Amino acid sequence: MITVPATTGPEAFVHPALFYEGLAEYVSGVGGFVRAALSADEPVLVAVPGPHLDALRESLGASGTEVVWTDMTELGRNPGRILAALQDFADRHAGRAARIVGEPIWPGRSPAEVLEATRHEALINSAFTGRTATILCPYDVRGLASSVVADARRTHPTLIEGGRDLLSEAYTDASVVSADCDHPLPEPGGEVLRLDYSRGELAEVRAHAERWARGTALTAARRGDLVLAVSEAAANSLAHGGGKGTLRLWTAAGPGSEVVAEIRDGGRLADPLAGRRRPALASARGGRGLWMIHQLCDLVEVRATDGGFTLRLHMATP
């Protein structure tokens, strides 16, 4: 029987990685975590890929009706959306010890998605500091690359491995892991449309993106989403990125075709959690533009380096 560490006092946050091999071990470990939470009358959110949802529901039977179930392949298609959903759940149960299962990385994720999900896992530790919650993150050690499992040891203070609860000797500060994720983005293949812009030219940026998007396979609604996301990113450049930036647009073929918009400027990302937390309406800290971009796009790649700030926005085509 796999035991799972729980919160251990006022304002205690626990973030273990559960390393599992096979579905039986997965259901035992995650199911035991959920049952313990239900027995303690604690609210439970389970956000895992669809097939795992089905297996857990079957194992929990009637007690599973008290659990909030979420398919992570939908919620976490863009890893930048996950953190806000977890925080929203904890906020709805303020004053209680929330229990959450979050599986942001699974076999089949693209390398870009895995990297942004790794960044998410690191930032959880900053976002939940001082909160009473336990977030259990399962990792398929058979199906995932060894580098992904190694990163899980860096992003989780505690581990559940071989039926034992362990402290992670490789655990690393969130800022270090996030910086390690900022390696150079690969250059696109094929034709790339470029536009340099500066103050007073936001309308031109929107019109440029809209004209280009009409020639893609995006639906009218998704074209509108893309133009809005590009507009928000460009507005951030003008306000916080030195008053100018560069927009690049291209289409990418492959197993899942997509359109890509990239915005580069000379700015810095002062708060690595910007856009990943739902901004309060009255907040003076900003972040609403980045928040909107994360909600609109299927994947947002973020690079914050000494050379400037880059957002690469992906939208899948039908």
XYZ file of C-alpha atoms in Angstrom:
318
model
C 0.000 0.000 0.000
C 1.453 3.371 -1.061
C 1.156 6.090 1.537
C 0.898 9.722 0.564
C 2.101 12.565 2.779
C -0.616 15.013 3.750
C -0.629 18.540 5.037
C 0.803 18.614 8.539
C -0.274 21.833 10.168
C -1.541 25.329 9.672
C -0.541 26.782 6.299
C 1.338 23.618 5.301
C 1.862 22.908 1.604
C 2.929 19.462 0.398
C 3.844 18.742 -3.222
C 4.895 15.117 -3.790
C 5.651 13.380 -7.092
C 4.254 9.857 -7.283
C 6.461 7.646 -9.472
C 4.393 4.723 -10.700
C 4.815 1.741 -13.011
C 1.613 0.501 -14.575
C -2.064 1.207 -14.070
C -2.479 -0.955 -10.958
C 0.170 0.999 -9.052
C -1.304 4.246 -10.335
C -4.825 3.409 -9.146
C -3.500 2.198 -5.799
C -1.444 5.323 -5.118
C -3.806 7.970 -6.446
C -6.911 6.146 -5.243
C -5.464 5.847 -1.748
C -4.745 9.571 -1.718
C -8.329 10.381 -2.738
C -9.864 7.967 -0.218
C -7.783 9.451 2.607
C -8.971 12.927 1.686
C -12.609 11.875 1.544
C -12.292 10.123 4.910
C -10.943 13.380 6.375
C -13.822 15.327 4.790
C -11.411 17.325 2.655
C -12.315 18.685 -0.798
C -10.695 16.777 -3.665
C -9.898 17.777 -7.241
C -8.551 15.142 -9.617
C -7.111 16.565 -12.845
C -5.560 13.722 -14.855
C -5.730 12.499 -18.477
C -9.048 10.971 -19.543
C -8.150 7.246 -19.457
C -6.831 7.631 -15.918
C -10.020 9.430 -14.901
C -12.049 6.410 -15.991
C -9.849 3.958 -14.084
C -9.965 6.028 -10.895
C -13.726 6.530 -11.061
C -14.237 2.794 -11.407
C -11.951 2.045 -8.453
C -13.633 4.619 -6.190
C -17.194 3.627 -7.030
C -19.894 5.586 -5.226
C -17.413 7.612 -3.188
C -16.118 9.134 -6.422
C -19.252 11.256 -6.697
C -17.798 13.569 -4.046
C -14.716 14.276 -6.181
C -14.337 17.084 -8.724
C -13.087 15.378 -11.889
C -11.252 17.223 -14.679
C -9.682 15.856 -17.852
C -6.142 17.252 -17.870
C -5.841 16.806 -21.642
C -8.420 19.601 -21.915
C -7.587 21.745 -18.867
C -3.838 21.430 -19.340
C -3.516 21.406 -23.106
C -1.773 24.718 -22.491
C 0.195 24.095 -19.270
C 0.030 27.809 -18.507
C -3.673 27.428 -17.647
C -3.288 24.721 -15.005
C -2.042 26.697 -12.028
C -4.972 29.114 -11.969
C -7.444 26.215 -12.008
C -5.728 24.596 -9.014
C -5.682 27.879 -7.129
C -9.345 28.537 -7.959
C -10.256 25.156 -6.455
C -8.279 25.876 -3.279
C -9.818 29.348 -3.049
C -13.337 27.903 -3.228
C -12.490 25.875 -0.112
C -10.605 28.513 1.855
C -10.006 27.474 5.448
C -9.930 23.765 4.567
C -7.049 21.509 3.567
C -7.575 21.018 -0.155
C -6.311 17.852 -1.808
C -5.463 17.938 -5.507
C -4.181 15.374 -7.980
C -2.552 17.067 -10.966
C -0.917 15.081 -13.785
C 0.415 17.726 -16.204
C 2.878 15.462 -18.052
C 1.950 12.188 -19.713
C 3.382 10.073 -22.566
C 2.660 11.719 -25.915
C 3.156 15.310 -24.781
C 5.315 17.317 -27.222
C 8.743 18.485 -26.014
C 7.480 22.096 -25.931
C 4.467 21.098 -23.827
C 6.646 19.060 -21.457
C 8.998 21.992 -20.926
C 6.172 24.422 -20.116
C 4.559 21.813 -17.852
C 7.892 21.424 -16.039
C 7.971 25.191 -15.539
C 4.417 24.933 -14.159
C 5.467 22.229 -11.693
C 8.276 24.440 -10.386
C 6.058 27.509 -10.061
C 3.448 25.587 -8.035
C 5.903 25.687 -5.142
C 5.986 29.491 -5.217
C 2.271 29.971 -5.871
C 1.110 27.760 -2.991
C 3.623 28.856 -0.373
C 1.781 29.401 2.921
C -1.390 27.633 1.774
C -2.916 24.522 3.294
C -2.995 22.058 0.423
C -1.487 18.851 -0.892
C -0.912 18.496 -4.641
C 0.009 14.981 -5.744
C 1.601 14.697 -9.206
C 1.816 11.216 -10.774
C 4.669 10.400 -13.179
C 4.743 7.331 -15.442
C 8.356 6.202 -15.092
C 7.935 3.596 -17.837
C 6.349 5.861 -20.417
C 8.206 9.130 -19.819
C 11.770 10.009 -20.773
C 14.347 9.735 -18.008
C 15.011 13.487 -18.317
C 11.355 14.198 -17.492
C 11.536 12.014 -14.382
C 14.796 13.733 -13.393
C 13.092 17.120 -13.684
C 10.237 15.859 -11.516
C 12.795 15.243 -8.777
C 13.884 18.882 -9.133
C 10.354 20.332 -8.989
C 8.928 18.277 -6.100
C 10.185 18.618 -2.509
C 8.980 15.092 -1.684
C 8.725 11.852 -3.644
C 6.741 8.638 -3.429
C 8.862 5.894 -4.942
C 8.790 2.162 -4.454
C 6.141 2.538 -1.762
C 8.288 4.917 0.313
C 7.911 8.613 1.161
C 11.210 10.386 0.532
C 12.652 13.860 0.555
C 13.942 14.779 -2.901
C 17.678 15.420 -2.739
C 17.476 17.018 -6.204
C 14.768 19.542 -5.284
C 15.682 22.956 -6.714
C 14.341 26.470 -6.211
C 11.544 27.397 -8.623
C 13.442 30.384 -10.012
C 16.376 28.174 -11.005
C 14.197 25.575 -12.729
C 12.217 28.268 -14.528
C 15.434 29.898 -15.772
C 16.666 26.490 -16.949
C 13.528 26.241 -19.097
C 14.504 29.405 -20.976
C 16.748 27.714 -23.524
C 16.562 29.053 -27.115
C 13.429 28.363 -29.103
C 13.926 26.427 -32.355
C 13.723 28.469 -35.529
C 10.661 27.781 -37.688
C 10.966 26.040 -41.023
C 9.359 27.509 -44.128
C 8.066 30.989 -44.785
C 7.883 33.449 -41.885
C 6.075 36.803 -42.055
C 7.727 39.522 -39.946
C 6.539 42.900 -38.720
C 8.529 45.328 -36.566
C 6.330 47.726 -34.607
C 6.619 50.600 -32.161
C 4.440 52.975 -30.154
C 1.323 54.154 -31.952
C 1.220 51.098 -34.249
C -0.913 48.663 -32.268
C -3.779 48.953 -34.750
C -1.367 48.064 -37.563
C -0.250 44.981 -35.646
C -3.848 43.797 -35.271
C -4.648 44.450 -38.935
C -1.472 42.665 -40.044
C -2.261 39.589 -37.947
C -5.879 39.550 -39.108
C -4.964 39.701 -42.808
C -2.479 36.876 -42.385
C -4.856 34.725 -40.315
C -7.483 34.816 -43.095
C -5.130 32.715 -45.188
C -4.843 29.976 -42.582
C -7.104 27.024 -41.787
C -8.301 28.589 -38.529
C -12.031 29.038 -38.102
C -13.377 32.581 -37.919
C -13.730 32.298 -34.144
C -10.179 31.053 -33.676
C -8.847 33.741 -36.011
C -10.444 36.260 -33.677
C -8.785 34.565 -30.697
C -5.395 34.703 -32.400
C -5.698 38.386 -33.272
C -6.777 39.204 -29.711
C -3.841 37.243 -28.239
C -1.371 38.937 -30.595
C -2.861 42.335 -29.751
C -2.482 41.734 -26.003
C 1.110 40.554 -26.426
C 2.008 43.551 -28.595
C 0.343 45.937 -26.140
C 2.548 44.471 -23.393
C 5.593 45.138 -25.590
C 4.628 48.758 -26.022
C 3.883 49.228 -22.320
C 6.625 47.129 -20.709
C 9.033 45.991 -23.447
C 10.754 49.200 -24.401
C 8.013 50.584 -26.615
C 8.729 48.348 -29.592
C 8.728 44.711 -30.636
C 8.738 42.188 -33.445
C 5.865 39.967 -34.580
C 6.529 36.818 -36.590
C 3.805 34.592 -38.052
C 4.016 31.148 -39.656
C 2.228 27.848 -40.097
C 3.706 24.582 -38.856
C 2.924 21.220 -40.418
C 3.265 17.880 -38.695
C 1.125 15.368 -36.789
C -1.033 18.315 -35.675
C -0.886 21.348 -37.941
C -0.981 24.736 -36.242
C -0.450 28.441 -36.667
C 2.195 30.193 -34.626
C 2.604 33.835 -33.637
C 5.759 35.007 -31.912
C 6.229 38.358 -30.189
C 9.676 39.490 -29.115
C 10.671 42.646 -27.269
C 13.300 44.007 -24.911
C 11.264 43.614 -21.748
C 11.741 41.474 -18.657
C 9.291 39.253 -16.825
C 9.306 40.688 -13.305
C 6.852 38.088 -11.964
C 7.226 34.520 -13.341
C 3.676 33.805 -12.145
C 2.219 36.608 -14.279
C -0.531 35.247 -16.502
C -0.659 31.945 -14.632
C -2.728 33.332 -11.754
C -6.181 34.756 -12.305
C -5.752 38.527 -11.863
C -8.157 40.315 -9.549
C -10.314 42.907 -11.289
C -8.997 45.612 -8.987
C -5.391 44.433 -9.078
C -2.730 47.025 -9.814
C -0.117 44.344 -10.491
C -1.212 43.794 -14.081
C -0.959 40.401 -15.752
C -4.402 40.543 -17.347
C -2.984 40.519 -20.866
C -0.819 37.450 -20.217
C -3.719 35.787 -18.449
C -5.931 36.301 -21.498
C -3.226 34.985 -23.832
C -2.947 31.762 -21.825
C -6.714 31.279 -21.954
C -6.904 31.842 -25.725
C -3.997 29.713 -26.962
C -3.422 25.958 -27.144
C 0.201 26.418 -26.052
C 2.177 29.440 -24.890
C 5.960 29.152 -24.844
C 7.630 31.742 -22.615
C 11.260 32.824 -22.756
C 12.565 35.449 -20.338
C 16.302 36.009 -20.828
C 18.850 38.814 -20.588
C 18.223 39.418 -24.289
C 14.541 40.172 -23.805
C 11.119 38.571 -23.571
C 9.521 36.195 -26.077
C 6.033 34.742 -26.298
C 5.383 32.013 -28.869
C 1.653 31.407 -29.269
C 0.312 28.197 -30.804
C -3.174 27.462 -32.112
C -4.120 24.113 -33.631
C -5.970 24.095 -36.939
C -8.902 21.748 -37.702
